[in-house]
mmCIF file of C-alpha atoms and ligand atoms in Angstrom:
data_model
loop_
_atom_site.group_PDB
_atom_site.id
_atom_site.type_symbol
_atom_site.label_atom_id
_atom_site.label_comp_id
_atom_site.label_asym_id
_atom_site.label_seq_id
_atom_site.Cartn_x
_atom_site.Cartn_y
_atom_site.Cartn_z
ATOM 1 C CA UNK M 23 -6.359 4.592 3.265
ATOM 2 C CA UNK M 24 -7.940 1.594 4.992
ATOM 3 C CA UNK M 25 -7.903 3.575 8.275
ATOM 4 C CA UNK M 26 -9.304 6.252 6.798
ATOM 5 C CA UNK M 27 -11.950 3.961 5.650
ATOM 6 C CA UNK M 28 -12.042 2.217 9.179
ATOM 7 C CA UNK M 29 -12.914 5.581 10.789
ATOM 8 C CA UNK M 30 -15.377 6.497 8.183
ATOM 9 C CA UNK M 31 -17.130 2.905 9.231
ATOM 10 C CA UNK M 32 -16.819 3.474 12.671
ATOM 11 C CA UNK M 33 -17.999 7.021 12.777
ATOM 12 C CA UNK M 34 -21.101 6.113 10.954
ATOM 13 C CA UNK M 35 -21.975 3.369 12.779
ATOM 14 C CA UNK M 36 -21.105 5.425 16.004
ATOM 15 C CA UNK M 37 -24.075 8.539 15.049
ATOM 16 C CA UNK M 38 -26.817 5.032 13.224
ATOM 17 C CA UNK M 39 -25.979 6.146 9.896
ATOM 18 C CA UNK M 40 -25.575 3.094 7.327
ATOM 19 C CA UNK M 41 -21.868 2.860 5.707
ATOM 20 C CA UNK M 42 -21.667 1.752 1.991
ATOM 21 C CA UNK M 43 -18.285 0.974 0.511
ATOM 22 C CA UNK M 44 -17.750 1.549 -3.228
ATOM 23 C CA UNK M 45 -15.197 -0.707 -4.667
ATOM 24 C CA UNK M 46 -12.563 0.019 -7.456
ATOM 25 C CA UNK M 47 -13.192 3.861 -7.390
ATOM 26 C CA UNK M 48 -15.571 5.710 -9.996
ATOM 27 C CA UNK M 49 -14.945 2.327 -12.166
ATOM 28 C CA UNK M 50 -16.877 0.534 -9.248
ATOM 29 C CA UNK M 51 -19.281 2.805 -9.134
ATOM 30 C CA UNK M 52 -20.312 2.628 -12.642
ATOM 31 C CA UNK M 53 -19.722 -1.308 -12.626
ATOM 32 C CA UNK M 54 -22.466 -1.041 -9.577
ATOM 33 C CA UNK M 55 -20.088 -2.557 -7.659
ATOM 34 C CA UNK M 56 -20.580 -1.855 -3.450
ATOM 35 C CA UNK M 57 -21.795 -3.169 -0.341
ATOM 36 C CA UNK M 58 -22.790 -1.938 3.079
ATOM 37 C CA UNK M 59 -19.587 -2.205 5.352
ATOM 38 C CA UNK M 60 -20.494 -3.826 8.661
ATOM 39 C CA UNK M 61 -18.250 -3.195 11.957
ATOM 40 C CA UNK M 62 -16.187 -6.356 11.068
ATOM 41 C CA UNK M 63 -15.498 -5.439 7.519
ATOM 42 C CA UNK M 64 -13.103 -3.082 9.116
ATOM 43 C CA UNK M 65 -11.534 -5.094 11.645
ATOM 44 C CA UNK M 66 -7.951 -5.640 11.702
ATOM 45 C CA UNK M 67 -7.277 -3.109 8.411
ATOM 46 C CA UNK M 68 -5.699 -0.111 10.355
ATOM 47 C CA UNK M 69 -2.593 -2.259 9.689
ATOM 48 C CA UNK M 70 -2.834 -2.827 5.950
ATOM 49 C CA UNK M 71 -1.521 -1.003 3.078
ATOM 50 C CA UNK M 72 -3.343 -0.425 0.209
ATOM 51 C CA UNK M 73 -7.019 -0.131 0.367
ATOM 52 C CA UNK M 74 -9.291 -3.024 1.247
ATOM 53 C CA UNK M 75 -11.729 -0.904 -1.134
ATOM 54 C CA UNK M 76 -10.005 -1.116 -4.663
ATOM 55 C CA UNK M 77 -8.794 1.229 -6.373
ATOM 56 C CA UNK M 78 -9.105 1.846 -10.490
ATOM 57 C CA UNK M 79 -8.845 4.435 -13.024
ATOM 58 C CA UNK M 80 -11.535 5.221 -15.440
ATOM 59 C CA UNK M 81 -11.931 6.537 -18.660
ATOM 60 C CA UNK M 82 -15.701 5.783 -18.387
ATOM 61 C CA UNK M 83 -16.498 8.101 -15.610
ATOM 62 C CA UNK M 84 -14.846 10.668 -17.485
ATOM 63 C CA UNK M 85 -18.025 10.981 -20.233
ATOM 64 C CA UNK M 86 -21.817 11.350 -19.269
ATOM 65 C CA UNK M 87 -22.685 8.152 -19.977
ATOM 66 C CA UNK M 88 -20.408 6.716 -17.638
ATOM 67 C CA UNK M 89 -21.207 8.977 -15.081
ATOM 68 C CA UNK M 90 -25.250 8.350 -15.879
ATOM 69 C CA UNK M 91 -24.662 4.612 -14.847
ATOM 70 C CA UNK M 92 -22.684 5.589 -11.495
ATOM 71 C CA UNK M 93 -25.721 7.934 -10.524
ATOM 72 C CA UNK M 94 -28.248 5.429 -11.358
ATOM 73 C CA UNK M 95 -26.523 3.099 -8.892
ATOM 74 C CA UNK M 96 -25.968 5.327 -6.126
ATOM 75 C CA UNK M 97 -29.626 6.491 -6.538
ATOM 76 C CA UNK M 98 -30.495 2.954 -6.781
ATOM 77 C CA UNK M 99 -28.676 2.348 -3.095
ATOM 78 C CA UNK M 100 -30.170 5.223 -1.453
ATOM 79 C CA UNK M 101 -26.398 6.953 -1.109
ATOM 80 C CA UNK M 102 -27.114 10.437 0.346
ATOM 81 C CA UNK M 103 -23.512 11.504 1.083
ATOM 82 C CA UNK M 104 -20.211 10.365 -0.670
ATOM 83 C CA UNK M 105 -16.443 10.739 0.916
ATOM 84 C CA UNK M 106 -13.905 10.300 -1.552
ATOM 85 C CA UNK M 107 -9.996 9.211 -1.167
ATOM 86 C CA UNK M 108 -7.384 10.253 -3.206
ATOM 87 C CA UNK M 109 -6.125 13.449 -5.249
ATOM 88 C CA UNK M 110 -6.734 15.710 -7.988
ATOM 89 C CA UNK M 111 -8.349 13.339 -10.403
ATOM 90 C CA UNK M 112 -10.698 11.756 -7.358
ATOM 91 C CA UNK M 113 -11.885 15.312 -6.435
ATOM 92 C CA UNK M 114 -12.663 16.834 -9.386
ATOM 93 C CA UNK M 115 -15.035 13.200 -9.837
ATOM 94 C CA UNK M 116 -16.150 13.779 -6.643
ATOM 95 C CA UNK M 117 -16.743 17.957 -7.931
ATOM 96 C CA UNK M 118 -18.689 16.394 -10.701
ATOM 97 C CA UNK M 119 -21.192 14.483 -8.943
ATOM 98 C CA UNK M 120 -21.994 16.729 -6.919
ATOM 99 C CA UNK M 121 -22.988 19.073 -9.684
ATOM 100 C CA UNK M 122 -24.886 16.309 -11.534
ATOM 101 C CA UNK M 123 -26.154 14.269 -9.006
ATOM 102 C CA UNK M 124 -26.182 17.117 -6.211
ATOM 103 C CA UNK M 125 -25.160 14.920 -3.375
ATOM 104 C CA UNK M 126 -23.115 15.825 -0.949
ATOM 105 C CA UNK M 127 -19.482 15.279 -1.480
ATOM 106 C CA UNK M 128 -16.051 15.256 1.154
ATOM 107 C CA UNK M 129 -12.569 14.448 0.076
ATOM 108 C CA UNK M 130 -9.774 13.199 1.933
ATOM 109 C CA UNK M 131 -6.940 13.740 0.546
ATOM 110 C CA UNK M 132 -4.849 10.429 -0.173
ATOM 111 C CA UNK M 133 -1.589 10.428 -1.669
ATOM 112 C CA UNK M 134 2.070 9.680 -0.964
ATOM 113 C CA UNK M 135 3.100 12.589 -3.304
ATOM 114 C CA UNK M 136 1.897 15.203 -0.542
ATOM 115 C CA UNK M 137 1.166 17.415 -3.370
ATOM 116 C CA UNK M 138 -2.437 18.524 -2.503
ATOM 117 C CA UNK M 139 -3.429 22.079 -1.393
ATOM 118 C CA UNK M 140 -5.055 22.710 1.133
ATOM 119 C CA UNK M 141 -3.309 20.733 3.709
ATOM 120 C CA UNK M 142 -0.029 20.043 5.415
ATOM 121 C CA UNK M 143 0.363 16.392 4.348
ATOM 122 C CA UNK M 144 -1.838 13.694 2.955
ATOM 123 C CA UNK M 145 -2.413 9.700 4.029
ATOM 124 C CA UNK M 146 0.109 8.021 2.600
ATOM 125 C CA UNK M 147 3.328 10.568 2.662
ATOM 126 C CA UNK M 148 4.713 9.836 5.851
ATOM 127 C CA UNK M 149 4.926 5.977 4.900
ATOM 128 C CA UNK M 150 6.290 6.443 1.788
ATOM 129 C CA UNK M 151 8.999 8.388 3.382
ATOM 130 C CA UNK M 152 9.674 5.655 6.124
ATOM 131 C CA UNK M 153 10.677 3.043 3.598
ATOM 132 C CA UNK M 154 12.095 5.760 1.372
ATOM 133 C CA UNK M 155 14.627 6.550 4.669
ATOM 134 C CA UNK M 156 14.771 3.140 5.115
ATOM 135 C CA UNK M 157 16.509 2.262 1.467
ATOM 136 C CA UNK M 158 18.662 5.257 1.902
ATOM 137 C CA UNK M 159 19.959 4.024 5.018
ATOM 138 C CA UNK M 160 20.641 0.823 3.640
ATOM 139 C CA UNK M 161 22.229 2.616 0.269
ATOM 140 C CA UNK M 162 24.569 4.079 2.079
ATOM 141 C CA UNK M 163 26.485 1.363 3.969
ATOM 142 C CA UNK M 164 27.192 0.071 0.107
ATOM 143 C CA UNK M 165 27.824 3.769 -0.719
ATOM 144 C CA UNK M 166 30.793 4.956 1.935
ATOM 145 C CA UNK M 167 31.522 1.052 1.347
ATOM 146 C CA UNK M 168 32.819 1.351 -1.981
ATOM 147 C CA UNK M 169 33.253 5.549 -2.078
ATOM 148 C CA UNK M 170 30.376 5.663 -4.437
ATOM 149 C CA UNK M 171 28.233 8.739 -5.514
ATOM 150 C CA UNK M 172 24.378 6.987 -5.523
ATOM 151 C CA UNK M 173 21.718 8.872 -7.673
ATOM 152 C CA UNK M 174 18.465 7.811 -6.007
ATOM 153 C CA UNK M 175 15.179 8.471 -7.590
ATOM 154 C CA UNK M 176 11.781 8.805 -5.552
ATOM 155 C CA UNK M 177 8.625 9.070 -6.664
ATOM 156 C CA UNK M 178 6.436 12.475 -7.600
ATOM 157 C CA UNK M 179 6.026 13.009 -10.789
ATOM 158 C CA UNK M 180 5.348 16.960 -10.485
ATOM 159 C CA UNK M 181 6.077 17.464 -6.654
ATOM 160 C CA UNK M 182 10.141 17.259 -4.869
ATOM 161 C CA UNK M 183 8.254 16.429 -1.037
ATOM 162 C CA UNK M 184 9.520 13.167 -1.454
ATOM 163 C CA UNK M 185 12.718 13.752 -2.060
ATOM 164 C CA UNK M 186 13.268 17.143 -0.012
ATOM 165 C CA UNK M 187 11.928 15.548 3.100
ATOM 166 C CA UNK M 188 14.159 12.333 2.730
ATOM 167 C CA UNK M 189 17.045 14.369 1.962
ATOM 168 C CA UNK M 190 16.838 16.240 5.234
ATOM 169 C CA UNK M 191 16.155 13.330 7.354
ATOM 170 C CA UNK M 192 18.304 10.484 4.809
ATOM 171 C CA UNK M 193 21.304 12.817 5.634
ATOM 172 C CA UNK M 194 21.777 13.321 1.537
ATOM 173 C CA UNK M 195 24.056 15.650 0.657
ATOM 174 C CA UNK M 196 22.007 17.213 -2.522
ATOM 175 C CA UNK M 197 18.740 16.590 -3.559
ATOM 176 C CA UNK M 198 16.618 17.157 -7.341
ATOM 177 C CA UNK M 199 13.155 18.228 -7.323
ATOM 178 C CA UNK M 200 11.139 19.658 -9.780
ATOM 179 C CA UNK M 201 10.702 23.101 -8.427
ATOM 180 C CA UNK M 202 13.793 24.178 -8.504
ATOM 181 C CA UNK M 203 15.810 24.339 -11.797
ATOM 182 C CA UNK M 204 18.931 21.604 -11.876
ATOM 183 C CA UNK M 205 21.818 22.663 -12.635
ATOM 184 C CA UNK M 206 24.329 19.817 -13.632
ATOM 185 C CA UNK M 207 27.620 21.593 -13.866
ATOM 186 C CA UNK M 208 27.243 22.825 -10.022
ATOM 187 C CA UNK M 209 26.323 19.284 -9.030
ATOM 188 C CA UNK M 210 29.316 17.982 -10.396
ATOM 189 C CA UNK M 211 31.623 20.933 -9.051
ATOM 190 C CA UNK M 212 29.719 20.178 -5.985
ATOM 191 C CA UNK M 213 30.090 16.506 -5.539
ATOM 192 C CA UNK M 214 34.251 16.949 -6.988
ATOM 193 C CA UNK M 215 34.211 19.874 -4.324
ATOM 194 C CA UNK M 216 31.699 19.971 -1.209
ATOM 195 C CA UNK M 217 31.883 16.802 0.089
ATOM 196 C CA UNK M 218 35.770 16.393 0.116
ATOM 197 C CA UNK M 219 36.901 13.983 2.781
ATOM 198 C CA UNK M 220 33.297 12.061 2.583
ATOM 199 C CA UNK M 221 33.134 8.584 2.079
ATOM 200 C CA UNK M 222 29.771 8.310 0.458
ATOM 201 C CA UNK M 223 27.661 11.101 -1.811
ATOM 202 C CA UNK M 224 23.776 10.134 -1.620
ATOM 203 C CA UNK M 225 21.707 12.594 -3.751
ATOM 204 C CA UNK M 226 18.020 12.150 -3.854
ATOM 205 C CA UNK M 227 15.948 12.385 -7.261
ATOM 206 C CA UNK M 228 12.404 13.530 -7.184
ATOM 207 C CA UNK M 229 11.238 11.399 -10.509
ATOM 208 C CA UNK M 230 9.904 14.401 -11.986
ATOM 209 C CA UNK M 231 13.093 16.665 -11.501
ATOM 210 C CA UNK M 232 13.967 18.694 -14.924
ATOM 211 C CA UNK M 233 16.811 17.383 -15.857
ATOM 212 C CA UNK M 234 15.059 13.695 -16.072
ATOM 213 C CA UNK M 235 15.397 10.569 -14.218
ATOM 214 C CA UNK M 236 18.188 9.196 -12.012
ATOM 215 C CA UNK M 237 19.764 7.927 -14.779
ATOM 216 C CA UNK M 238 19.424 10.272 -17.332
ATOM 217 C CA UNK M 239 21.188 12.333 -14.954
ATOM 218 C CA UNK M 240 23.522 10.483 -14.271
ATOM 219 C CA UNK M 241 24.630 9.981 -17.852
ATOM 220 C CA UNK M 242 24.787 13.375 -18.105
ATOM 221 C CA UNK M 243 26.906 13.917 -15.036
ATOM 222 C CA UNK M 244 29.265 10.976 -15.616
ATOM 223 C CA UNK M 245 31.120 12.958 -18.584
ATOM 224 C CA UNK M 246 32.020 16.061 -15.819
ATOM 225 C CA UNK M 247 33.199 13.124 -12.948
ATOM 226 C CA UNK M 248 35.288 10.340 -15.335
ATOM 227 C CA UNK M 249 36.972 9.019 -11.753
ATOM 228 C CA UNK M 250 34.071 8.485 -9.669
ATOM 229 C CA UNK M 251 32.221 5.465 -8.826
ATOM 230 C CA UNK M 252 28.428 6.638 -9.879
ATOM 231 C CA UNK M 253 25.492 4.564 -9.550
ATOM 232 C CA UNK M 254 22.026 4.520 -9.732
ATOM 233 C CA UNK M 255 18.494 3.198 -7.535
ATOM 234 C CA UNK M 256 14.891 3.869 -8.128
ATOM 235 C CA UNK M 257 12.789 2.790 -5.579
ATOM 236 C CA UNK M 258 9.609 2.722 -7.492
ATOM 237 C CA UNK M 259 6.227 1.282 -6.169
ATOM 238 C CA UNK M 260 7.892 -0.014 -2.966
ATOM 239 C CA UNK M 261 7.163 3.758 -1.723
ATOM 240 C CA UNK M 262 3.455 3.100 -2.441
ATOM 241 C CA UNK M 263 3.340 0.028 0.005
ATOM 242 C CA UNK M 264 3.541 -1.347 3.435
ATOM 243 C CA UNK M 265 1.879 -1.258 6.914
ATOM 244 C CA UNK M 266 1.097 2.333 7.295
ATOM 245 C CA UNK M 267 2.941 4.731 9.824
ATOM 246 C CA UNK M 268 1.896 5.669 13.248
ATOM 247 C CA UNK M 269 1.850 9.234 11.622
ATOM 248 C CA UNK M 270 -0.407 7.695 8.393
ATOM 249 C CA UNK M 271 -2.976 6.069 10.728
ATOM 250 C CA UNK M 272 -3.829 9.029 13.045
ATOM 251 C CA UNK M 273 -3.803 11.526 10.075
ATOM 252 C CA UNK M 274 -5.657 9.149 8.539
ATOM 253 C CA UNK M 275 -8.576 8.081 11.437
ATOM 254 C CA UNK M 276 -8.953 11.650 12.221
ATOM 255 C CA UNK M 277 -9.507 12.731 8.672
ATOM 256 C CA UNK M 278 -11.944 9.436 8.243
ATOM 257 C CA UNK M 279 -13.675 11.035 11.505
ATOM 258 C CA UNK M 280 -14.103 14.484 10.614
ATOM 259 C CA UNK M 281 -15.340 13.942 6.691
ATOM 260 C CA UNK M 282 -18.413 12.055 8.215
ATOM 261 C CA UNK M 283 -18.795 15.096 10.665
ATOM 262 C CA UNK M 284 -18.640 17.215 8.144
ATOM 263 C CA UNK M 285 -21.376 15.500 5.856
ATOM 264 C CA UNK M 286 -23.398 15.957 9.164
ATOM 265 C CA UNK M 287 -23.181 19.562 9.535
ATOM 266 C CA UNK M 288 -24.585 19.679 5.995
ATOM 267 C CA UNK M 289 -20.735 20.389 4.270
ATOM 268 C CA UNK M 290 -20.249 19.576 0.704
ATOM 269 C CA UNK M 291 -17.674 20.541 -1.476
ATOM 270 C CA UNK M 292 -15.004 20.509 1.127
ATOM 271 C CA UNK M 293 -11.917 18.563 0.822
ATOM 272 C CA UNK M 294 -10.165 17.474 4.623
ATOM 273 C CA UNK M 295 -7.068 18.401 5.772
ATOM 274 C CA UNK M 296 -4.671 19.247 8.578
ATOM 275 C CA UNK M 297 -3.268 22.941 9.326
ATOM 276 C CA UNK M 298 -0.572 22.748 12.252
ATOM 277 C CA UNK M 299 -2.113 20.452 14.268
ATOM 278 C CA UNK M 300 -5.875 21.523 13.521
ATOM 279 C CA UNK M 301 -8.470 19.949 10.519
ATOM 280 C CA UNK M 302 -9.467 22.237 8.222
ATOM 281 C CA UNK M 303 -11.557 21.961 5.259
ATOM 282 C CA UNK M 304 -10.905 23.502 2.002
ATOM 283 C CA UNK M 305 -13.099 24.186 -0.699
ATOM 284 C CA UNK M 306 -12.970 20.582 -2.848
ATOM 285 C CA UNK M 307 -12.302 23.170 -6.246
ATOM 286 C CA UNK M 308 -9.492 25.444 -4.572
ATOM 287 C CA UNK M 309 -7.694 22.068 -3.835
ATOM 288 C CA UNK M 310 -8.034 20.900 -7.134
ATOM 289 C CA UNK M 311 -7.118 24.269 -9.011
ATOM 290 C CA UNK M 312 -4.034 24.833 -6.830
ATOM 291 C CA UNK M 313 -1.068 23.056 -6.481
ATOM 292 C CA UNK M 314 0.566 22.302 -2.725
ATOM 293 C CA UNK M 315 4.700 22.546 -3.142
ATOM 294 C CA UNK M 316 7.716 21.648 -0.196
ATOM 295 C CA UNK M 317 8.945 24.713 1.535
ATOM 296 C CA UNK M 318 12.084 25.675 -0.164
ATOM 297 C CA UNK M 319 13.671 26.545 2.997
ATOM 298 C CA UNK M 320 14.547 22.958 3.374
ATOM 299 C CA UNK M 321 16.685 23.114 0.135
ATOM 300 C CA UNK M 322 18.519 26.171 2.542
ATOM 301 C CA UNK M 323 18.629 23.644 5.600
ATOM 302 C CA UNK M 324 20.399 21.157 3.443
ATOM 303 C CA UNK M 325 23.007 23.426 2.002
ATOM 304 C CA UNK M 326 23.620 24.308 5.537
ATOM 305 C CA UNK M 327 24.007 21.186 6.503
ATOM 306 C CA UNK M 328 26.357 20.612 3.626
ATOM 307 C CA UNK M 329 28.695 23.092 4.191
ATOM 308 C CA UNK M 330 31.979 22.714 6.177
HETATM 309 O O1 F6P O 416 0.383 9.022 -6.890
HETATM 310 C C1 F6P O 416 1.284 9.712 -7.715
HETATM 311 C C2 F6P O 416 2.447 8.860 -7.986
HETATM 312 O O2 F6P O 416 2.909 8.377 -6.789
HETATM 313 C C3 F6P O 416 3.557 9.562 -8.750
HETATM 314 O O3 F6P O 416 4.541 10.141 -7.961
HETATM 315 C C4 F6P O 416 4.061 8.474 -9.640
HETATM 316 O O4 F6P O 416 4.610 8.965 -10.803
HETATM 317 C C5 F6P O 416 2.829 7.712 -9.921
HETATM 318 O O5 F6P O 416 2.050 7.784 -8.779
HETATM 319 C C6 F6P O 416 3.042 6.304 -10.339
HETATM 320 O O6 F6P O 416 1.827 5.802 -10.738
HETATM 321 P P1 F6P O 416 1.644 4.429 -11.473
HETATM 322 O O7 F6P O 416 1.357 3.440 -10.416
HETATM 323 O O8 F6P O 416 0.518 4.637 -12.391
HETATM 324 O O9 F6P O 416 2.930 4.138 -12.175
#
């Protein structure tokens, strides 16, 4: 996120306009807490995980009254145009203002679920993934070790791209997501059966799969496979972490760059994205009322690359 922010800066500063940063989110904004960002406020951030902004949730913003005090303090600051980071809950605030407040409002979608319509991936994915692949690589010298069977559970709570895309490139040899219905008995037959010969069995748990966590599962799995070595890892917040990608900081300077450009052209109610290789911009309410999910072919891909 910060160099989304960094390129939101720099834009403005690039066509005179003055850039205000809100900190802690809608919370912030109701707390009246911002400043103008100056050139050096974003030096040296492109690096940084997290957000040199804040982040918060808020309850507050969610009634009128809350929502009365963040207008009176953007009015108060003279804001005429507001980019927002985040997901579903940050654009349908930012879809709020602009219907009480009617001031122009862009989102960039930021979130390491990937689970946002309306474009190919969002800032933070292709991070998350990194360290995700990173852990699995690591898992599995203990796994073909030892001749374990590893359960290991990503994050998205209602959205497998985690866990597909790690799968594919992590080498797994099954993988749990939420949009597609587990089935435990052909796991079992599968790991007893389709990976004879292997040393190691690494399958990847999206946290929101049906069936329940990593280790719900795996209590319910242990009963079909009494002689095997099974064992469990949830990686947790370390996927939310880190010095962002090579992948994280273009997506994320070029979305930065075009929000501003759009707020130029007089655009509102747009949230950013990236098609292929191209930005788009999709309605702000059509990415909110839809939900982005992984292309199932993958879940073919990996079967493939299962089979002997
Ligand atoms: O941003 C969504 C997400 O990454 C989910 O996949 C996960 O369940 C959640 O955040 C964790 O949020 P929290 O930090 O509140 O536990």
């Amino acid at each position: 996120m910060n160099a989304a922010i960094r390129a939101i800066v720099k834009t403005c500063l690039h066509h005179k306009i003055t850039p205000f940063g809100i900190y802690d989110g809608y919370q912030g904004m109701i707390e009246g807490k911002g400043k103008e960002l100056k050139y050096r406020d974003v030096d040296n951030v492109i690096q940084l995980g997290g957000t040199i902004l804040g982040s918060a949730r808020s309850a507050e913003f969610k009634e009128t009254e809350g929502r009365k005090k963040a207008i009176s303090f953007l009015e108060s600051e003279h804001v005429d145009g507001l980019i927002v980071i985040g997901g579903d809950g940050t654009f349908t605030g930012g879809t709020v203002l602009n219907e009480e407040m009617n001031i122009p409002v862009i989102g960039i979608p930021g979130t390491i679920d990937n689970d946002i319509y309306g474009t190919d991936f969002t800032i933070g994915f292709d991070t998350a993934l990194n360290t995700v692949i990173d852990a699995v690589d690591k898992i599995r010298d203990t796994a073909s070790s030892h001749h374990r069977v590893f359960f290991i559970e990503v994050m998205g709570r209602d959205a497998g791209f985690i866990a597909l895309y790690s799968a594919i490139a992590g080498g797994a040899e099954s993988v749990l997501i939420p949009e597609e219905k587990t089935d435990l008995k052909k796991l079992a037959h599968t790991i007893r059966h389709g990976y004879k010969g292997r040393r190691s069995t690494i399958i990847l748990v999206a946290e929101g799969d049906d069936e329940g966590h990593a280790l719900d599962i795996l209590g319910k799995v242990k009963p079909l496979l009494p002689e095997y070595d099974l064992r469990h890892s949830v990686l947790g917040h370390i996927q939310r972490g880190g010095s962002p990608s090579v992948q994280d900081r273009i997506l994320a300077t070029r979305l930065g760059n075009y929000a501003v450009q759009l707020l130029l052209d007089d655009k509102s109610g747009f949230a950013t994205g990236v098609k292929g290789n191209e930005l788009v911009a999709c309605p702000m309410i059509d990415a909110i009322k839809e939900h982005a999910s992984p292309n199932l072919a993958y879940l073919e891909l990996l079967e493939v690359l299962r089979t002997k």
